[in-house]
């Protein structure tokens, strides 16, 4: 009853004009970047992250969260109409969505995708309402040893976010942690690795690095690829018939449940759950031979799974401070910029903020259903925006965003430097997400390690001598193994998708 009461209070705040406006902006921007090939939620959140210095915490996070789950909706448009999955999680949607589009059923496929996304998104937020406070309440028992074990658990995400090469992932993670070491030490307060450069005494700015690695890199990639507007197949009516709805109802439910429960596991990304939901649907189907040739169930299940996973990802983010995807890693940065450290005390010390954001997700999902059905023609036309117009606008926002944080051209230089590095990382297939993850979590790991060693008088065995931290260490080891196995399976699915001629990044 307390949870329902808090949620009702959250709705009272979420339905205020300012917060509804921020939810609408987030939904619109998210759908926009999901529709445009080559521009995803990670880049969009990175570009708009500096707005956190202008907006109130609640409004800023509502907008950034809306961009995230809005992009999950919008990504299905290019996947179905263009056979171009901007994110790995959209690959399964291409397998049957594009064949449906070629048959003239692209519109109904988009409609089923929107409905599946809405249903799964609401399911995920309902789970967030009931699971997150329970998880946060148990996490109140955490001390430095538990946080140290938790950070190790979080770092197992590097496996699922490795992009296929574990060695490259760990090397990039080490590079990210090395960048985090620059600046004042957490225990000594003395500058480290500044090499006499005064600007480095404060360390590298989180926003500048994120803008460079994602936003500037996307522009450089677009210039190299000479992106232009794409010709697409006419999608037809976006309103599915009764037969399509009947076929898709059970796959939506199964995909949503798979996506939600696996999305609770740190390191289980939307790409993994979408592939698993697609595989499950193909196995339980009475007509598995239709999959890959235009089965509506093959659109409903993975779309439900990836949207449920995106909503479920907020549970470990809010409760434990663990991001399960690149956009959530940047959203974690946004929370920390506001001084709202995700974890056990977030629900206790900032309850109005948390419940307002959760309530706004119900509002945002309803807005997205409206946007993705009647307005699909608008998003179709936006796929034809010349990249020569988009690229300068994005770079302008990058420059303003990097400069505005500390009013320093040094940060702008850093953003463009890391933009160049990000482009090289992409060109030679070095994953950048482990770098960002370790840059964000590295200082937290270092601080908890120092506190743990102080508690144990220099004896690290205190970590495995405490029940909760021991369980977390075992979970970290288990998730490491599971992530490796699921990562291999996902890579195999990607190879199969490439063999079908799909353009997968």
Short mmCIF file of C-alpha atoms in Angstrom, two decimals:
data_model
loop_
_atom_site.label_atom_id
_atom_site.label_comp_id
_atom_site.label_asym_id
_atom_site.label_seq_id
_atom_site.Cartn_x
_atom_site.Cartn_y
_atom_site.Cartn_z
CA UNK A 1 0.00 0.00 0.00
CA UNK A 2 2.89 2.36 0.72
CA UNK A 3 4.22 1.69 -2.78
CA UNK A 4 0.85 2.48 -4.39
CA UNK A 5 0.54 5.64 -2.29
CA UNK A 6 4.02 6.79 -3.31
CA UNK A 7 3.25 6.02 -6.95
CA UNK A 8 0.03 8.08 -6.77
CA UNK A 9 2.03 10.97 -5.32
CA UNK A 10 4.47 10.48 -8.19
CA UNK A 11 1.63 10.73 -10.72
CA UNK A 12 0.56 13.97 -9.07
CA UNK A 13 3.98 15.43 -9.83
CA UNK A 14 4.49 13.69 -13.18
CA UNK A 15 1.25 15.16 -14.56
CA UNK A 16 2.37 18.72 -13.91
CA UNK A 17 2.75 20.81 -17.07
CA UNK A 18 6.56 20.99 -16.86
CA UNK A 19 7.05 17.25 -16.37
CA UNK A 20 4.52 16.27 -19.03
CA UNK A 21 6.31 18.62 -21.42
CA UNK A 22 9.68 17.00 -20.62
CA UNK A 23 8.20 13.52 -21.13
CA UNK A 24 6.81 14.65 -24.50
CA UNK A 25 10.15 16.16 -25.55
CA UNK A 26 11.97 12.98 -24.54
CA UNK A 27 9.47 10.79 -26.40
CA UNK A 28 9.69 12.93 -29.54
CA UNK A 29 13.48 13.17 -29.55
CA UNK A 30 13.82 9.48 -28.72
CA UNK A 31 11.53 8.43 -31.56
CA UNK A 32 13.35 10.84 -33.88
CA UNK A 33 16.81 9.43 -33.16
CA UNK A 34 15.45 5.88 -33.26
CA UNK A 35 14.02 6.47 -36.73
CA UNK A 36 17.10 8.11 -38.26
CA UNK A 37 19.65 5.51 -39.40
CA UNK A 38 22.98 5.90 -37.64
CA UNK A 39 21.71 8.02 -34.74
CA UNK A 40 20.78 6.11 -31.58
CA UNK A 41 19.72 6.82 -27.99
CA UNK A 42 23.29 6.75 -26.69
CA UNK A 43 24.36 9.61 -28.97
CA UNK A 44 21.19 11.60 -28.32
CA UNK A 45 21.49 11.36 -24.55
CA UNK A 46 25.18 12.26 -24.80
CA UNK A 47 24.36 15.37 -26.86
CA UNK A 48 21.60 16.53 -24.51
CA UNK A 49 23.36 15.58 -21.27
CA UNK A 50 24.65 19.16 -20.73
CA UNK A 51 21.01 20.27 -20.36
CA UNK A 52 21.16 18.67 -16.91
CA UNK A 53 22.94 21.85 -15.85
CA UNK A 54 19.90 23.92 -16.82
CA UNK A 55 16.90 21.75 -15.97
CA UNK A 56 15.73 20.64 -12.56
CA UNK A 57 16.83 17.07 -11.67
CA UNK A 58 13.35 15.56 -12.09
CA UNK A 59 12.71 17.26 -15.41
CA UNK A 60 16.17 16.43 -16.78
CA UNK A 61 16.01 12.72 -15.95
CA UNK A 62 12.41 12.44 -17.22
CA UNK A 63 13.56 13.85 -20.56
CA UNK A 64 16.68 11.65 -20.80
CA UNK A 65 14.73 8.52 -19.80
CA UNK A 66 12.09 9.38 -22.41
CA UNK A 67 14.79 9.57 -25.08
CA UNK A 68 15.98 6.09 -24.11
CA UNK A 69 12.72 4.18 -24.27
CA UNK A 70 11.46 6.41 -27.09
CA UNK A 71 14.40 5.34 -29.25
CA UNK A 72 13.55 1.71 -28.55
CA UNK A 73 10.16 2.40 -30.13
CA UNK A 74 11.51 4.37 -33.08
CA UNK A 75 14.26 1.90 -33.96
CA UNK A 76 11.72 -0.55 -35.38
CA UNK A 77 10.84 1.86 -38.21
CA UNK A 78 14.17 1.62 -40.03
CA UNK A 79 14.49 -2.05 -39.09
CA UNK A 80 11.20 -2.90 -40.78
CA UNK A 81 11.21 -0.45 -43.69
CA UNK A 82 14.92 -0.23 -44.50
CA UNK A 83 16.34 -3.50 -43.14
CA UNK A 84 18.83 -1.36 -41.19
CA UNK A 85 19.02 -2.15 -37.47
CA UNK A 86 20.61 0.83 -35.76
CA UNK A 87 21.07 -1.24 -32.60
CA UNK A 88 21.77 -4.96 -32.16
CA UNK A 89 18.42 -5.30 -30.40
CA UNK A 90 16.67 -4.41 -33.69
CA UNK A 91 18.29 -7.24 -35.66
CA UNK A 92 15.59 -9.84 -34.82
CA UNK A 93 12.91 -7.35 -35.89
CA UNK A 94 14.57 -7.13 -39.32
CA UNK A 95 14.41 -10.89 -39.80
CA UNK A 96 10.65 -10.84 -40.35
CA UNK A 97 9.84 -7.12 -40.41
CA UNK A 98 11.58 -6.40 -43.71
CA UNK A 99 10.08 -9.43 -45.51
CA UNK A 100 6.68 -8.20 -44.29
CA UNK A 101 7.44 -4.73 -45.69
CA UNK A 102 8.36 -6.24 -49.07
CA UNK A 103 5.00 -8.03 -49.03
CA UNK A 104 3.21 -4.72 -48.50
CA UNK A 105 2.57 -5.38 -44.80
CA UNK A 106 5.14 -2.96 -43.43
CA UNK A 107 2.38 -0.77 -41.96
CA UNK A 108 0.75 -3.53 -39.88
CA UNK A 109 4.23 -4.66 -38.82
CA UNK A 110 4.95 -1.13 -37.56
CA UNK A 111 1.60 -1.13 -35.77
CA UNK A 112 2.29 -4.47 -34.08
CA UNK A 113 5.75 -3.21 -33.14
CA UNK A 114 4.28 -0.09 -31.51
CA UNK A 115 1.62 -2.05 -29.61
CA UNK A 116 4.14 -4.68 -28.47
CA UNK A 117 6.52 -1.95 -27.35
CA UNK A 118 3.77 -0.17 -25.42
CA UNK A 119 2.53 -3.32 -23.67
CA UNK A 120 6.02 -4.50 -22.76
CA UNK A 121 7.08 -1.03 -21.70
CA UNK A 122 4.13 -0.75 -19.32
CA UNK A 123 4.85 -4.27 -18.02
CA UNK A 124 8.44 -3.25 -17.34
CA UNK A 125 7.42 -0.09 -15.50
CA UNK A 126 4.92 -2.06 -13.36
CA UNK A 127 7.77 -4.39 -12.46
CA UNK A 128 9.92 -1.36 -11.69
CA UNK A 129 7.26 -0.13 -9.27
CA UNK A 130 7.25 -3.34 -7.21
CA UNK A 131 10.75 -4.81 -7.65
CA UNK A 132 12.96 -1.73 -7.31
CA UNK A 133 11.93 -0.72 -3.75
CA UNK A 134 12.36 -4.31 -2.52
CA UNK A 135 15.80 -4.55 -4.07
CA UNK A 136 16.74 -1.11 -2.73
CA UNK A 137 15.52 -2.02 0.78
CA UNK A 138 17.74 -5.10 0.86
CA UNK A 139 20.63 -3.07 -0.47
CA UNK A 140 20.44 -0.78 2.59
CA UNK A 141 22.41 -3.50 4.36
CA UNK A 142 25.39 -2.76 2.11
CA UNK A 143 28.69 -1.57 3.53
CA UNK A 144 32.02 -0.86 1.73
CA UNK A 145 32.78 -4.61 1.22
CA UNK A 146 29.35 -5.12 -0.35
CA UNK A 147 29.81 -2.10 -2.61
CA UNK A 148 33.23 -3.36 -3.65
CA UNK A 149 31.71 -6.74 -4.59
CA UNK A 150 28.84 -4.93 -6.31
CA UNK A 151 31.24 -2.91 -8.43
CA UNK A 152 32.98 -6.13 -9.47
CA UNK A 153 29.57 -7.49 -10.38
CA UNK A 154 28.85 -4.39 -12.45
CA UNK A 155 32.16 -4.69 -14.27
CA UNK A 156 31.10 -8.10 -15.63
CA UNK A 157 29.01 -5.97 -18.03
CA UNK A 158 32.18 -5.52 -20.06
CA UNK A 159 31.68 -9.04 -21.39
CA UNK A 160 28.20 -8.50 -22.81
CA UNK A 161 29.18 -5.05 -24.07
CA UNK A 162 32.42 -6.27 -25.61
CA UNK A 163 31.28 -6.28 -29.21
CA UNK A 164 32.68 -9.77 -29.72
CA UNK A 165 36.27 -9.47 -28.46
CA UNK A 166 36.87 -9.98 -24.74
CA UNK A 167 40.53 -8.96 -24.96
CA UNK A 168 39.67 -5.65 -26.61
CA UNK A 169 36.90 -5.11 -24.07
CA UNK A 170 39.20 -5.55 -21.08
CA UNK A 171 41.90 -3.36 -22.65
CA UNK A 172 39.36 -0.61 -23.30
CA UNK A 173 38.10 -0.97 -19.74
CA UNK A 174 41.64 -0.53 -18.45
CA UNK A 175 42.02 2.58 -20.62
CA UNK A 176 38.78 3.99 -19.18
CA UNK A 177 39.95 3.38 -15.63
CA UNK A 178 43.32 4.99 -16.42
CA UNK A 179 41.45 8.11 -17.59
CA UNK A 180 39.46 8.11 -14.33
CA UNK A 181 42.72 8.14 -12.34
CA UNK A 182 43.61 11.58 -13.69
CA UNK A 183 42.84 14.32 -11.17
CA UNK A 184 42.62 14.39 -7.39
CA UNK A 185 42.98 11.08 -5.57
CA UNK A 186 39.95 10.01 -3.46
CA UNK A 187 41.99 9.31 -0.32
CA UNK A 188 45.03 11.60 -0.58
CA UNK A 189 43.43 14.61 -2.27
CA UNK A 190 46.65 15.00 -4.24
CA UNK A 191 46.69 15.48 -8.02
CA UNK A 192 47.55 12.39 -10.06
CA UNK A 193 48.82 12.09 -13.64
CA UNK A 194 48.28 15.77 -14.41
CA UNK A 195 51.83 16.19 -15.83
CA UNK A 196 51.84 19.85 -14.90
CA UNK A 197 48.73 20.67 -16.97
CA UNK A 198 46.47 22.74 -14.74
CA UNK A 199 43.30 21.74 -16.60
CA UNK A 200 43.97 18.08 -15.77
CA UNK A 201 44.02 18.69 -12.02
CA UNK A 202 40.24 18.47 -12.03
CA UNK A 203 40.33 15.32 -14.14
CA UNK A 204 38.68 14.66 -17.48
CA UNK A 205 35.10 15.88 -17.71
CA UNK A 206 32.63 13.04 -18.03
CA UNK A 207 30.35 14.88 -20.45
CA UNK A 208 33.16 15.88 -22.82
CA UNK A 209 34.36 12.29 -23.14
CA UNK A 210 30.84 10.95 -23.66
CA UNK A 211 29.99 13.61 -26.27
CA UNK A 212 33.23 12.86 -28.11
CA UNK A 213 33.01 9.08 -28.08
CA UNK A 214 29.41 8.90 -29.19
CA UNK A 215 28.10 12.11 -30.76
CA UNK A 216 31.21 13.41 -32.59
CA UNK A 217 32.13 9.88 -33.61
CA UNK A 218 28.67 9.39 -35.18
CA UNK A 219 29.20 12.50 -37.33
CA UNK A 220 32.62 11.30 -38.49
CA UNK A 221 31.15 7.88 -39.30
CA UNK A 222 28.37 9.52 -41.29
CA UNK A 223 30.84 11.65 -43.24
CA UNK A 224 32.98 8.63 -44.09
CA UNK A 225 29.94 6.61 -45.17
CA UNK A 226 28.59 9.61 -47.13
CA UNK A 227 25.16 9.03 -45.66
CA UNK A 228 22.21 10.32 -47.59
CA UNK A 229 18.45 9.95 -47.41
CA UNK A 230 17.23 6.42 -48.10
CA UNK A 231 14.48 5.29 -50.45
CA UNK A 232 11.98 3.14 -48.59
CA UNK A 233 9.13 0.81 -49.34
CA UNK A 234 5.62 2.24 -48.88
CA UNK A 235 4.44 0.82 -45.55
CA UNK A 236 0.66 0.90 -46.13
CA UNK A 237 -1.84 1.22 -43.27
CA UNK A 238 -0.24 1.10 -39.81
CA UNK A 239 -3.31 -0.29 -38.08
CA UNK A 240 -3.08 -4.10 -37.79
CA UNK A 241 -6.12 -6.28 -38.41
CA UNK A 242 -7.77 -8.64 -35.93
CA UNK A 243 -5.89 -11.63 -37.31
CA UNK A 244 -2.50 -9.97 -36.84
CA UNK A 245 -3.44 -8.92 -33.31
CA UNK A 246 -4.60 -12.43 -32.48
CA UNK A 247 -1.36 -13.94 -33.79
CA UNK A 248 0.76 -11.44 -31.90
CA UNK A 249 -0.92 -11.35 -28.47
CA UNK A 250 0.81 -14.40 -26.98
CA UNK A 251 4.22 -13.59 -28.52
CA UNK A 252 3.99 -10.09 -27.04
CA UNK A 253 3.36 -11.52 -23.57
CA UNK A 254 6.09 -14.13 -23.82
CA UNK A 255 8.58 -11.65 -25.26
CA UNK A 256 7.73 -9.10 -22.57
CA UNK A 257 8.24 -11.62 -19.76
CA UNK A 258 11.53 -12.86 -21.23
CA UNK A 259 12.76 -9.30 -21.68
CA UNK A 260 11.72 -8.16 -18.22
CA UNK A 261 13.11 -11.00 -16.11
CA UNK A 262 16.36 -11.30 -18.07
CA UNK A 263 16.61 -7.52 -18.07
CA UNK A 264 16.91 -7.63 -14.28
CA UNK A 265 20.28 -9.37 -14.67
CA UNK A 266 23.22 -6.97 -14.94
CA UNK A 267 24.88 -7.50 -18.30
CA UNK A 268 21.87 -9.03 -20.06
CA UNK A 269 21.35 -6.45 -22.78
CA UNK A 270 18.30 -5.82 -24.93
CA UNK A 271 20.10 -7.44 -27.86
CA UNK A 272 20.44 -10.70 -25.95
CA UNK A 273 16.84 -10.74 -24.74
CA UNK A 274 15.50 -9.85 -28.19
CA UNK A 275 17.38 -12.76 -29.75
CA UNK A 276 16.28 -15.12 -26.98
CA UNK A 277 12.63 -14.05 -27.32
CA UNK A 278 12.81 -14.55 -31.09
CA UNK A 279 14.35 -18.00 -30.61
CA UNK A 280 11.71 -18.93 -28.03
CA UNK A 281 8.88 -17.83 -30.31
CA UNK A 282 10.24 -19.80 -33.21
CA UNK A 283 10.50 -22.91 -31.03
CA UNK A 284 6.95 -22.71 -29.67
CA UNK A 285 5.38 -21.77 -33.01
CA UNK A 286 3.29 -24.32 -34.90
CA UNK A 287 4.74 -22.91 -38.12
CA UNK A 288 8.44 -22.22 -37.50
CA UNK A 289 9.12 -22.40 -41.23
CA UNK A 290 7.41 -19.01 -41.68
CA UNK A 291 10.00 -17.24 -39.52
CA UNK A 292 12.47 -15.26 -41.56
CA UNK A 293 9.94 -15.02 -44.39
CA UNK A 294 7.46 -12.59 -42.87
CA UNK A 295 5.97 -13.91 -39.61
CA UNK A 296 4.20 -11.20 -37.60
CA UNK A 297 5.12 -13.09 -34.42
CA UNK A 298 8.77 -12.56 -35.33
CA UNK A 299 8.20 -8.81 -35.00
CA UNK A 300 6.02 -8.86 -31.88
CA UNK A 301 8.24 -11.02 -29.66
CA UNK A 302 11.64 -9.27 -30.04
CA UNK A 303 10.07 -5.79 -29.96
CA UNK A 304 8.29 -6.65 -26.71
CA UNK A 305 11.48 -8.15 -25.30
CA UNK A 306 13.79 -5.23 -26.01
CA UNK A 307 11.32 -2.66 -24.66
CA UNK A 308 10.66 -4.71 -21.52
CA UNK A 309 14.41 -5.00 -21.04
CA UNK A 310 14.89 -1.25 -21.39
CA UNK A 311 12.28 -0.64 -18.66
CA UNK A 312 13.63 -3.43 -16.45
CA UNK A 313 17.09 -1.90 -16.75
CA UNK A 314 15.95 0.99 -14.56
CA UNK A 315 15.54 -1.43 -11.64
CA UNK A 316 19.26 -2.26 -11.14
CA UNK A 317 20.11 1.33 -12.17
CA UNK A 318 17.95 2.98 -9.48
CA UNK A 319 18.35 0.29 -6.82
CA UNK A 320 22.02 -0.66 -7.18
CA UNK A 321 23.56 1.93 -9.48
CA UNK A 322 24.32 -0.68 -12.15
CA UNK A 323 23.67 0.34 -15.80
CA UNK A 324 22.77 -2.57 -18.07
CA UNK A 325 23.16 -0.76 -21.41
CA UNK A 326 25.16 2.10 -22.96
CA UNK A 327 22.27 4.64 -22.74
CA UNK A 328 21.73 3.75 -19.08
CA UNK A 329 25.45 4.18 -18.45
CA UNK A 330 25.14 7.76 -19.71
CA UNK A 331 21.92 8.21 -17.73
CA UNK A 332 23.91 7.08 -14.68
CA UNK A 333 26.33 9.92 -15.45
CA UNK A 334 23.40 12.33 -15.56
CA UNK A 335 22.18 11.20 -12.14
CA UNK A 336 25.67 11.61 -10.68
CA UNK A 337 25.98 15.10 -12.19
CA UNK A 338 22.85 16.02 -10.23
CA UNK A 339 24.40 14.54 -7.09
CA UNK A 340 21.80 11.73 -7.07
CA UNK A 341 23.92 8.62 -6.58
CA UNK A 342 21.81 5.61 -7.58
CA UNK A 343 21.72 2.89 -4.97
CA UNK A 344 20.06 1.90 -1.70
CA UNK A 345 19.58 5.41 -0.31
CA UNK A 346 18.03 6.86 -3.48
CA UNK A 347 14.54 5.57 -2.63
CA UNK A 348 14.93 6.69 0.98
CA UNK A 349 16.46 10.14 0.56
CA UNK A 350 14.95 11.17 -2.79
CA UNK A 351 11.61 9.33 -2.85
CA UNK A 352 9.61 12.16 -4.55
CA UNK A 353 12.17 12.31 -7.37
CA UNK A 354 12.21 8.53 -7.93
CA UNK A 355 8.44 8.06 -7.94
CA UNK A 356 7.86 11.06 -10.17
CA UNK A 357 10.29 9.66 -12.74
CA UNK A 358 8.67 6.20 -12.53
CA UNK A 359 5.16 7.67 -12.94
CA UNK A 360 6.38 9.73 -15.91
CA UNK A 361 7.39 6.50 -17.65
CA UNK A 362 3.73 5.43 -17.75
CA UNK A 363 2.89 8.83 -19.26
CA UNK A 364 5.75 8.58 -21.74
CA UNK A 365 4.77 5.10 -22.93
CA UNK A 366 1.22 6.29 -23.59
CA UNK A 367 2.58 9.24 -25.57
CA UNK A 368 4.78 6.93 -27.62
CA UNK A 369 1.86 4.71 -28.60
CA UNK A 370 0.11 7.80 -29.94
CA UNK A 371 3.26 8.96 -31.76
CA UNK A 372 4.06 5.60 -33.34
CA UNK A 373 0.67 4.92 -34.90
CA UNK A 374 -0.91 8.07 -36.41
CA UNK A 375 2.42 9.89 -36.90
CA UNK A 376 4.40 7.10 -38.54
CA UNK A 377 4.33 8.99 -41.87
CA UNK A 378 6.20 11.87 -40.25
CA UNK A 379 8.97 9.54 -39.08
CA UNK A 380 9.11 7.89 -42.51
CA UNK A 381 9.79 11.28 -44.11
CA UNK A 382 12.49 12.06 -41.55
CA UNK A 383 14.53 9.13 -42.84
CA UNK A 384 15.09 11.29 -45.92
CA UNK A 385 16.72 14.25 -44.13
CA UNK A 386 20.07 14.90 -45.91
CA UNK A 387 22.98 14.07 -43.66
CA UNK A 388 24.72 17.18 -44.89
CA UNK A 389 22.16 19.17 -42.89
CA UNK A 390 22.12 16.94 -39.83
CA UNK A 391 25.91 16.70 -39.32
CA UNK A 392 26.63 20.44 -38.76
CA UNK A 393 23.67 20.73 -36.38
CA UNK A 394 24.93 17.78 -34.32
CA UNK A 395 28.47 19.24 -34.19
CA UNK A 396 27.08 22.60 -33.10
CA UNK A 397 25.26 20.95 -30.18
CA UNK A 398 28.43 18.99 -29.33
CA UNK A 399 30.51 22.18 -29.12
CA UNK A 400 27.94 24.07 -27.06
CA UNK A 401 27.40 21.08 -24.77
CA UNK A 402 31.08 20.42 -24.08
CA UNK A 403 31.85 24.11 -23.46
CA UNK A 404 28.85 24.82 -21.23
CA UNK A 405 29.81 22.38 -18.44
CA UNK A 406 32.90 24.23 -17.20
CA UNK A 407 33.03 27.13 -19.69
CA UNK A 408 36.32 25.76 -20.97
CA UNK A 409 37.58 25.35 -24.52
CA UNK A 410 39.81 22.61 -23.12
CA UNK A 411 36.69 20.46 -22.67
CA UNK A 412 35.67 21.16 -26.27
CA UNK A 413 39.13 20.07 -27.39
CA UNK A 414 38.82 16.91 -25.32
CA UNK A 415 35.39 16.18 -26.86
CA UNK A 416 36.72 16.41 -30.41
CA UNK A 417 39.90 14.52 -29.50
CA UNK A 418 37.84 11.64 -28.16
CA UNK A 419 35.58 11.97 -31.18
CA UNK A 420 38.60 11.20 -33.35
CA UNK A 421 39.62 8.35 -31.04
CA UNK A 422 36.06 7.03 -31.10
CA UNK A 423 36.09 7.03 -34.88
CA UNK A 424 39.31 5.01 -34.90
CA UNK A 425 37.90 2.64 -32.28
CA UNK A 426 34.86 2.09 -34.49
CA UNK A 427 36.93 1.65 -37.64
CA UNK A 428 39.10 -1.04 -36.06
CA UNK A 429 36.23 -2.55 -34.03
CA UNK A 430 37.34 -1.62 -30.52
CA UNK A 431 34.29 -1.33 -28.21
CA UNK A 432 33.96 2.06 -26.49
CA UNK A 433 31.23 1.15 -23.98
CA UNK A 434 33.65 -0.73 -21.65
CA UNK A 435 35.78 2.44 -21.62
CA UNK A 436 32.80 4.57 -20.54
CA UNK A 437 31.67 1.96 -18.01
CA UNK A 438 35.06 1.77 -16.31
CA UNK A 439 35.50 5.55 -16.45
CA UNK A 440 32.24 5.91 -14.50
CA UNK A 441 32.53 2.92 -12.16
CA UNK A 442 36.31 2.94 -11.71
CA UNK A 443 36.41 5.71 -9.07
CA UNK A 444 33.54 4.04 -7.18
CA UNK A 445 35.44 0.74 -7.19
CA UNK A 446 38.62 2.46 -6.00
CA UNK A 447 36.83 4.31 -3.20
CA UNK A 448 35.00 1.21 -1.96
CA UNK A 449 38.24 -0.78 -2.10
CA UNK A 450 40.05 1.80 0.03
CA UNK A 451 37.21 1.82 2.57
CA UNK A 452 37.06 -1.98 2.61
CA UNK A 453 40.78 -2.28 3.27
CA UNK A 454 40.44 0.27 6.09
CA UNK A 455 37.57 -1.75 7.63
CA UNK A 456 39.51 -4.99 7.38
CA UNK A 457 42.78 -3.49 8.62
CA UNK A 458 44.39 -4.38 5.32
CA UNK A 459 42.81 -7.86 5.12
CA UNK A 460 40.78 -8.29 1.92
CA UNK A 461 39.18 -11.50 3.22
CA UNK A 462 36.51 -9.31 4.83
CA UNK A 463 34.84 -9.29 1.40
CA UNK A 464 34.16 -13.04 1.27
CA UNK A 465 33.61 -13.36 5.00
CA UNK A 466 30.41 -11.26 4.84
CA UNK A 467 27.30 -13.08 3.48
CA UNK A 468 25.99 -10.40 1.11
CA UNK A 469 29.36 -9.59 -0.43
CA UNK A 470 30.09 -13.31 -0.80
CA UNK A 471 26.80 -13.81 -2.65
CA UNK A 472 27.63 -10.87 -4.90
CA UNK A 473 31.07 -12.32 -5.67
CA UNK A 474 29.50 -15.67 -6.56
CA UNK A 475 26.89 -13.87 -8.67
CA UNK A 476 29.66 -11.94 -10.43
CA UNK A 477 31.46 -15.18 -11.28
CA UNK A 478 28.23 -16.82 -12.45
CA UNK A 479 27.19 -13.81 -14.53
CA UNK A 480 30.65 -13.68 -16.07
CA UNK A 481 30.23 -17.24 -17.32
CA UNK A 482 26.61 -16.67 -18.43
CA UNK A 483 27.53 -13.42 -20.19
CA UNK A 484 30.33 -15.13 -22.10
CA UNK A 485 27.96 -17.89 -23.24
CA UNK A 486 25.15 -15.48 -24.19
CA UNK A 487 27.63 -13.16 -25.89
CA UNK A 488 28.86 -16.01 -28.06
CA UNK A 489 25.27 -16.91 -28.92
CA UNK A 490 24.41 -13.32 -29.82
CA UNK A 491 27.52 -13.04 -32.00
CA UNK A 492 26.42 -16.18 -33.80
CA UNK A 493 23.00 -14.63 -34.45
CA UNK A 494 24.64 -11.47 -35.76
CA UNK A 495 26.75 -13.54 -38.16
CA UNK A 496 23.58 -15.24 -39.37
CA UNK A 497 21.94 -11.83 -39.84
CA UNK A 498 24.92 -10.58 -41.85
CA UNK A 499 24.76 -13.71 -43.96
CA UNK A 500 21.21 -12.65 -44.84
CA UNK A 501 22.60 -9.39 -46.21
CA UNK A 502 21.53 -7.06 -43.40
CA UNK A 503 23.58 -3.97 -42.56
CA UNK A 504 24.52 -4.62 -38.92
CA UNK A 505 27.01 -2.30 -37.20
#
